[in-house]
Short mmCIF file of C-alpha atoms in Angstrom, two decimals:
data_model
loop_
_atom_site.label_atom_id
_atom_site.label_comp_id
_atom_site.label_asym_id
_atom_site.label_seq_id
_atom_site.Cartn_x
_atom_site.Cartn_y
_atom_site.Cartn_z
CA MET P 1 20.81 10.19 3.42
CA ARG P 2 23.06 8.40 1.17
CA HIS P 3 22.12 4.87 -0.15
CA HIS P 4 24.43 2.91 2.18
CA ASP P 5 23.46 5.08 5.20
CA PHE P 6 19.80 4.10 4.55
CA LYS P 7 20.70 0.42 4.45
CA ARG P 8 22.48 0.71 7.72
CA SER P 9 19.68 2.62 9.38
CA ILE P 10 17.21 -0.15 8.93
CA ASN P 11 19.25 -2.82 10.62
CA GLY P 12 18.13 -1.76 14.10
CA GLY P 13 14.42 -2.46 13.36
CA SER P 14 11.46 -0.41 12.25
CA TYR P 15 12.47 2.92 10.89
CA CYS P 16 9.17 4.32 9.50
CA THR P 17 8.15 6.40 12.53
CA GLY P 18 9.01 10.16 12.44
CA ASP P 19 9.79 12.35 15.34
CA PHE P 20 6.28 13.54 15.78
CA THR P 21 3.86 12.22 18.45
CA LEU P 22 1.21 9.68 17.46
CA THR P 23 -2.22 10.93 18.37
CA TYR P 24 -5.73 9.62 17.65
CA PRO P 25 -6.30 7.11 14.92
CA ILE P 26 -6.53 8.37 11.39
CA ILE P 27 -8.36 5.25 10.22
CA SER P 28 -10.92 3.48 12.50
CA VAL P 29 -12.59 0.28 11.36
CA LYS P 30 -15.43 -1.48 13.36
CA ASN P 31 -17.14 -4.69 12.56
CA LEU P 32 -16.55 -4.24 8.90
CA TYR P 33 -17.88 -6.84 6.41
CA HIS P 34 -17.45 -6.77 2.66
CA THR P 35 -19.29 -9.26 0.41
CA TYR P 36 -18.91 -9.68 -3.25
CA GLN P 37 -22.02 -10.33 -5.26
CA SER P 38 -25.08 -11.73 -3.76
CA GLY P 39 -27.31 -14.86 -3.75
CA PRO P 40 -25.57 -18.32 -4.47
CA LEU P 41 -22.49 -16.53 -5.81
CA GLN P 42 -22.03 -14.45 -2.59
CA LYS P 43 -18.47 -14.44 -1.18
CA ALA P 44 -17.52 -12.83 2.02
CA ALA P 45 -14.18 -11.13 1.27
CA LEU P 46 -13.87 -9.44 4.78
CA VAL P 47 -15.49 -10.68 7.97
CA ASP P 48 -15.92 -8.60 11.07
CA ILE P 49 -12.78 -6.41 10.74
CA THR P 50 -12.12 -4.09 13.79
CA MET P 51 -8.75 -2.21 13.70
CA GLU P 52 -7.28 1.33 14.18
CA ILE P 53 -4.33 2.82 12.32
CA GLU P 54 -2.53 5.61 14.17
CA ARG P 55 -1.97 8.95 12.58
CA GLY P 56 1.75 9.24 11.39
CA SER P 57 2.40 5.56 11.82
CA CYS P 58 3.77 2.99 9.36
CA SER P 59 1.48 -0.04 9.43
CA ALA P 60 1.62 -3.22 7.38
CA ILE P 61 -1.23 -5.58 6.35
CA ILE P 62 0.00 -8.99 5.65
CA GLY P 63 -1.51 -12.38 4.57
CA VAL P 64 -1.44 -14.83 1.75
CA THR P 65 -2.90 -14.18 -1.69
CA GLY P 66 -6.61 -14.02 -1.29
CA SER P 67 -6.72 -13.20 2.32
CA GLY P 68 -8.45 -9.77 1.76
CA LYS P 69 -5.50 -7.35 1.99
CA SER P 70 -6.13 -5.42 -1.29
CA THR P 71 -9.91 -5.47 -0.61
CA LEU P 72 -9.44 -3.94 2.76
CA VAL P 73 -7.13 -1.06 1.64
CA GLN P 74 -9.46 -0.21 -1.27
CA HIS P 75 -12.04 0.62 1.36
CA PHE P 76 -9.64 3.26 2.80
CA ASN P 77 -10.02 5.53 -0.05
CA GLY P 78 -13.59 4.80 -1.02
CA LEU P 79 -12.90 2.52 -4.00
CA LEU P 80 -15.08 -0.07 -2.17
CA ARG P 81 -17.55 0.50 0.56
CA PRO P 82 -18.36 -1.73 3.46
CA THR P 83 -21.33 -4.13 3.02
CA SER P 84 -21.83 -3.45 6.74
CA GLY P 85 -19.91 -2.03 9.71
CA ALA P 86 -18.34 1.34 10.27
CA LEU P 87 -15.21 2.94 8.62
CA VAL P 88 -14.00 6.54 9.31
CA VAL P 89 -10.93 7.73 7.48
CA ASP P 90 -9.49 11.08 8.52
CA GLY P 91 -12.94 12.23 9.58
CA VAL P 92 -14.70 11.03 6.55
CA ASN P 93 -17.41 8.40 7.03
CA VAL P 94 -16.92 5.99 4.13
CA LYS P 95 -20.06 4.02 4.89
CA ALA P 96 -22.44 6.89 4.92
CA LYS P 97 -24.33 7.92 1.76
CA GLY P 98 -23.20 11.23 0.60
CA GLY P 99 -19.80 10.83 2.23
CA ASP P 100 -17.24 13.10 0.76
CA LEU P 101 -15.38 10.60 -1.34
CA LYS P 102 -13.68 13.29 -3.48
CA THR P 103 -12.00 14.74 -0.47
CA LEU P 104 -11.17 11.22 0.72
CA ARG P 105 -9.39 10.31 -2.39
CA GLN P 106 -7.31 13.50 -2.29
CA ARG P 107 -6.20 12.48 1.25
CA VAL P 108 -5.59 8.90 0.64
CA GLY P 109 -3.09 7.89 -2.23
CA ILE P 110 -2.73 4.31 -3.37
CA LEU P 111 0.25 2.99 -5.32
CA PHE P 112 -0.72 -0.27 -6.86
CA GLN P 113 1.62 -3.00 -8.25
CA PHE P 114 3.72 -1.93 -11.18
CA PRO P 115 2.36 1.60 -11.20
CA GLU P 116 4.82 2.58 -13.97
CA SER P 117 2.59 0.70 -16.47
CA GLN P 118 -0.02 3.47 -15.88
CA LEU P 119 2.12 6.32 -16.86
CA PHE P 120 0.83 8.17 -19.91
CA GLY P 121 2.17 11.71 -20.02
CA HIS P 122 4.45 12.77 -22.80
CA THR P 123 6.77 14.24 -20.13
CA VAL P 124 7.52 13.47 -16.44
CA TYR P 125 6.13 16.91 -15.56
CA ALA P 126 2.87 16.29 -17.43
CA ASP P 127 2.32 12.89 -15.75
CA VAL P 128 2.95 14.14 -12.28
CA ALA P 129 0.89 17.27 -12.86
CA PHE P 130 -2.25 15.29 -14.06
CA GLY P 131 -3.84 15.01 -10.49
CA PRO P 132 -3.13 18.43 -9.23
CA ARG P 133 -4.51 19.99 -12.48
CA ARG P 134 -7.82 18.38 -11.65
CA LEU P 135 -8.07 20.25 -8.43
CA ASN P 136 -8.61 23.69 -10.18
CA LEU P 137 -5.35 24.98 -8.90
CA SER P 138 -3.43 27.82 -10.45
CA LYS P 139 -0.45 26.93 -12.73
CA SER P 140 1.90 28.19 -10.10
CA GLU P 141 0.36 25.99 -7.37
CA VAL P 142 0.54 22.98 -9.69
CA ARG P 143 4.10 23.73 -10.62
CA THR P 144 5.03 23.95 -6.74
CA LEU P 145 3.43 20.61 -6.01
CA VAL P 146 5.03 18.85 -9.03
CA LEU P 147 8.57 20.16 -8.37
CA HIS P 148 8.25 19.34 -4.61
CA ALA P 149 7.07 15.81 -5.53
CA LEU P 150 9.84 15.20 -7.94
CA ASP P 151 12.37 16.37 -5.46
CA ALA P 152 10.93 14.17 -2.74
CA VAL P 153 11.38 11.04 -4.86
CA GLY P 154 14.97 11.90 -5.95
CA LEU P 155 14.27 13.07 -9.44
CA PRO P 156 15.57 16.59 -9.74
CA PRO P 157 13.17 18.62 -11.83
CA ARG P 158 15.91 20.31 -13.97
CA GLN P 159 17.03 16.84 -15.01
CA PHE P 160 13.81 14.85 -15.30
CA ALA P 161 10.74 17.25 -15.71
CA GLN P 162 10.91 17.54 -19.45
CA ARG P 163 12.05 13.94 -20.09
CA SER P 164 9.77 11.30 -21.43
CA PRO P 165 8.82 8.81 -18.57
CA PHE P 166 9.21 6.02 -21.15
CA GLU P 167 13.03 6.59 -21.58
CA LEU P 168 13.66 6.22 -17.86
CA SER P 169 14.75 3.05 -16.01
CA GLY P 170 11.99 0.88 -14.36
CA GLY P 171 12.95 2.13 -10.83
CA GLN P 172 12.78 5.72 -12.00
CA ARG P 173 9.35 5.21 -13.66
CA ARG P 174 8.07 3.85 -10.46
CA ARG P 175 9.29 6.87 -8.68
CA VAL P 176 7.51 9.08 -11.22
CA ALA P 177 4.29 7.20 -10.37
CA LEU P 178 4.95 7.86 -6.65
CA ALA P 179 5.50 11.45 -7.31
CA GLY P 180 2.23 11.69 -9.05
CA ILE P 181 0.53 10.54 -5.85
CA LEU P 182 2.63 12.73 -3.59
CA ALA P 183 1.80 15.83 -5.74
CA MET P 184 -1.74 15.36 -4.43
CA SER P 185 -0.41 15.94 -0.82
CA PRO P 186 -1.96 12.88 0.58
CA LYS P 187 -2.24 12.42 4.40
CA ILE P 188 -2.27 8.64 3.92
CA LEU P 189 -0.06 6.68 1.50
CA ILE P 190 -1.03 3.09 0.75
CA LEU P 191 1.67 0.91 -1.06
CA ASP P 192 0.36 -2.33 -2.45
CA GLU P 193 3.32 -4.57 -3.07
CA PRO P 194 5.35 -1.37 -4.23
CA THR P 195 8.70 -3.08 -4.74
CA THR P 196 7.61 -5.98 -6.93
CA GLY P 197 10.11 -6.56 -9.79
CA LEU P 198 12.74 -4.29 -8.17
CA ASP P 199 16.23 -5.63 -7.26
CA ALA P 200 17.59 -5.18 -3.74
CA ASP P 201 19.21 -1.84 -4.39
CA GLY P 202 16.08 -0.55 -6.10
CA ARG P 203 13.91 -1.72 -3.17
CA ALA P 204 16.22 0.03 -0.67
CA GLU P 205 16.34 3.20 -2.65
CA PHE P 206 12.51 3.30 -3.01
CA TYR P 207 11.92 2.90 0.62
CA GLN P 208 14.51 5.66 1.36
CA TYR P 209 12.21 8.13 -0.41
CA ILE P 210 9.19 6.82 1.36
CA LEU P 211 11.01 7.23 4.73
CA HIS P 212 11.90 10.81 3.72
CA VAL P 213 8.20 11.66 2.86
CA GLN P 214 6.85 9.92 5.92
CA GLN P 215 9.11 11.70 8.29
CA LYS P 216 9.21 15.13 6.65
CA ASP P 217 5.44 15.47 5.86
CA ALA P 218 4.00 13.23 8.67
CA VAL P 219 2.30 11.04 6.18
CA THR P 220 0.66 7.80 7.45
CA VAL P 221 2.07 4.88 5.53
CA ILE P 222 0.16 1.57 5.05
CA LEU P 223 2.17 -1.24 3.38
CA VAL P 224 0.67 -4.27 1.76
CA SER P 225 3.50 -6.73 1.16
CA HIS P 226 4.33 -10.51 0.76
CA ASP P 227 7.91 -9.62 1.70
CA MET P 228 8.32 -10.36 5.43
CA SER P 229 11.81 -8.91 5.60
CA GLU P 230 10.60 -5.53 4.34
CA VAL P 231 7.56 -5.70 6.70
CA ALA P 232 9.75 -6.55 9.65
CA LEU P 233 12.00 -3.59 8.98
CA LEU P 234 9.40 -1.03 7.99
CA ALA P 235 6.33 -1.30 10.02
CA ASP P 236 5.44 -0.18 13.59
CA GLN P 237 2.23 -2.32 13.53
CA LEU P 238 1.23 -5.47 11.68
CA PHE P 239 -2.24 -6.59 10.87
CA VAL P 240 -2.53 -10.23 9.73
CA LEU P 241 -5.46 -11.25 7.48
CA HIS P 242 -6.44 -14.91 6.91
CA ASN P 243 -9.42 -15.93 4.87
CA GLY P 244 -10.90 -12.46 5.27
CA HIS P 245 -10.56 -12.48 8.99
CA LEU P 246 -8.22 -10.17 11.05
CA VAL P 247 -6.33 -12.94 13.05
CA ALA P 248 -3.72 -10.98 14.71
CA GLN P 249 -2.29 -7.58 15.26
CA GLY P 250 0.71 -6.24 17.02
CA SER P 251 4.34 -5.17 16.62
CA PRO P 252 6.59 -7.11 14.23
CA ARG P 253 8.53 -8.43 17.13
CA ALA P 254 5.31 -9.67 18.66
CA ILE P 255 3.97 -11.24 15.36
CA PHE P 256 7.11 -12.88 13.98
CA THR P 257 7.97 -14.69 17.29
CA GLN P 258 4.77 -16.73 16.78
CA ASP P 259 6.20 -19.20 14.35
CA THR P 260 3.51 -21.81 14.81
CA MET P 261 0.72 -19.46 14.12
CA LEU P 262 2.55 -17.78 11.19
CA HIS P 263 2.72 -21.26 9.56
CA GLU P 264 -1.02 -21.88 10.21
CA TRP P 265 -1.64 -18.52 8.39
CA GLY P 266 0.50 -19.63 5.48
CA LEU P 267 3.16 -17.09 6.29
CA ILE P 268 6.99 -17.48 6.77
CA GLU P 269 9.14 -15.66 9.34
CA PRO P 270 11.66 -13.11 7.99
CA PRO P 271 14.82 -14.96 7.26
CA LEU P 272 16.60 -13.47 10.40
CA SER P 273 13.74 -14.75 12.53
CA GLU P 274 13.91 -18.23 10.94
CA LEU P 275 17.64 -18.34 11.41
CA LEU P 276 17.36 -17.51 15.08
CA LEU P 277 14.77 -20.08 15.54
CA LEU P 278 16.97 -22.81 13.99
CA LEU P 279 19.89 -21.61 16.18
CA ARG P 280 17.61 -21.98 19.24
CA LYS P 281 16.73 -25.54 18.21
CA GLN P 282 20.41 -26.30 17.98
CA GLY P 283 20.78 -25.42 21.59
CA LEU P 284 22.05 -21.82 21.38
CA ALA P 285 20.73 -19.80 24.36
CA ILE P 286 19.24 -16.91 22.21
CA PRO P 287 16.54 -15.00 24.17
CA GLU P 288 13.10 -14.84 22.60
CA ARG P 289 13.25 -11.03 22.82
CA VAL P 290 16.03 -10.98 20.17
CA PHE P 291 14.55 -9.71 16.87
CA THR P 292 16.75 -7.28 15.01
CA LEU P 293 20.04 -7.78 13.30
CA ASP P 294 21.88 -5.60 15.87
CA GLU P 295 20.30 -7.55 18.79
CA ALA P 296 21.23 -10.78 17.13
CA SER P 297 24.82 -9.74 16.49
CA SER P 298 25.26 -8.60 20.01
CA VAL P 299 23.85 -11.70 21.58
CA LEU P 300 25.96 -14.06 19.27
CA GLN P 301 29.00 -12.15 20.07
CA GLU P 302 28.33 -12.55 23.79
CA LEU P 303 27.81 -16.27 23.31
CA ARG P 304 31.06 -16.54 21.38
CA THR P 305 32.91 -14.89 24.10
CA ILE P 306 31.47 -17.16 26.69
CA GLN P 307 32.36 -20.18 24.68
CA HIS P 308 35.80 -18.95 24.15
CA GLU P 309 36.31 -18.34 27.90
CA ARG P 310 35.06 -21.94 28.57
CA ASN P 311 37.41 -23.53 26.13
CA ASN P 312 40.28 -21.69 27.89
CA VAL P 313 39.47 -22.84 31.35
#
């Protein structure tokens, strides 16, 4: 898919779902609490969270800074464990003592903000190969994983494998970091503010590769983002956190049409949703169901035609 084709493909709405059938949840959370410290300094970071994330889906966790987003996703690969409640990730009971966290962390990859700052290999190949080499795989198996991962993020191995990651552009370095996670063949990919610092073209390009991996390898994607435009375009399902509580969940269309509640949660509608709301307040008869750019364009064209016909009467 060429870059401009990718941009056009996202105008119709969520694009992160592949052609496979969604089945049972890959992540199941029930009555999860997480408390930092104890005694008088105790702070409840997550309170009674119950949610499910479907296998193969693209979900987004949104909320203002300090709402508990990063705390929640760090439970999904065992970096944190629940203070109480139940959490099962791809069959692994994260709460249970003796839970197989090594297997869990191979299945769940997390890309944190500015991951390029964590690169350390003298070559791109060495950096991407670091994780697979710790799995006691043969050199041939490691090589296959590394080359596949580099291809998946648009860094042809012949051109990039032996280059220093520190001579690449910022966007390319971020894709090297992503390749390092993909080389572990994760079933779940968590992206925590993954496009921070990238320009519009860089963001679109980055998500092009996420889309490719998600559809080709049926990876479950979980996005943590402050960018409501990205969330509206990417996700099948949204989970809204506020002060450590899960206050809403549903499709982007369902969540972003609740403008009053969004403001109470400290969130702002995507620019298109905000524009449509303003147009409705100006008296334009735009149905509430209109959410995507294609839908808005179609309705506005219809309204323009109707107005033109009235003016000619």
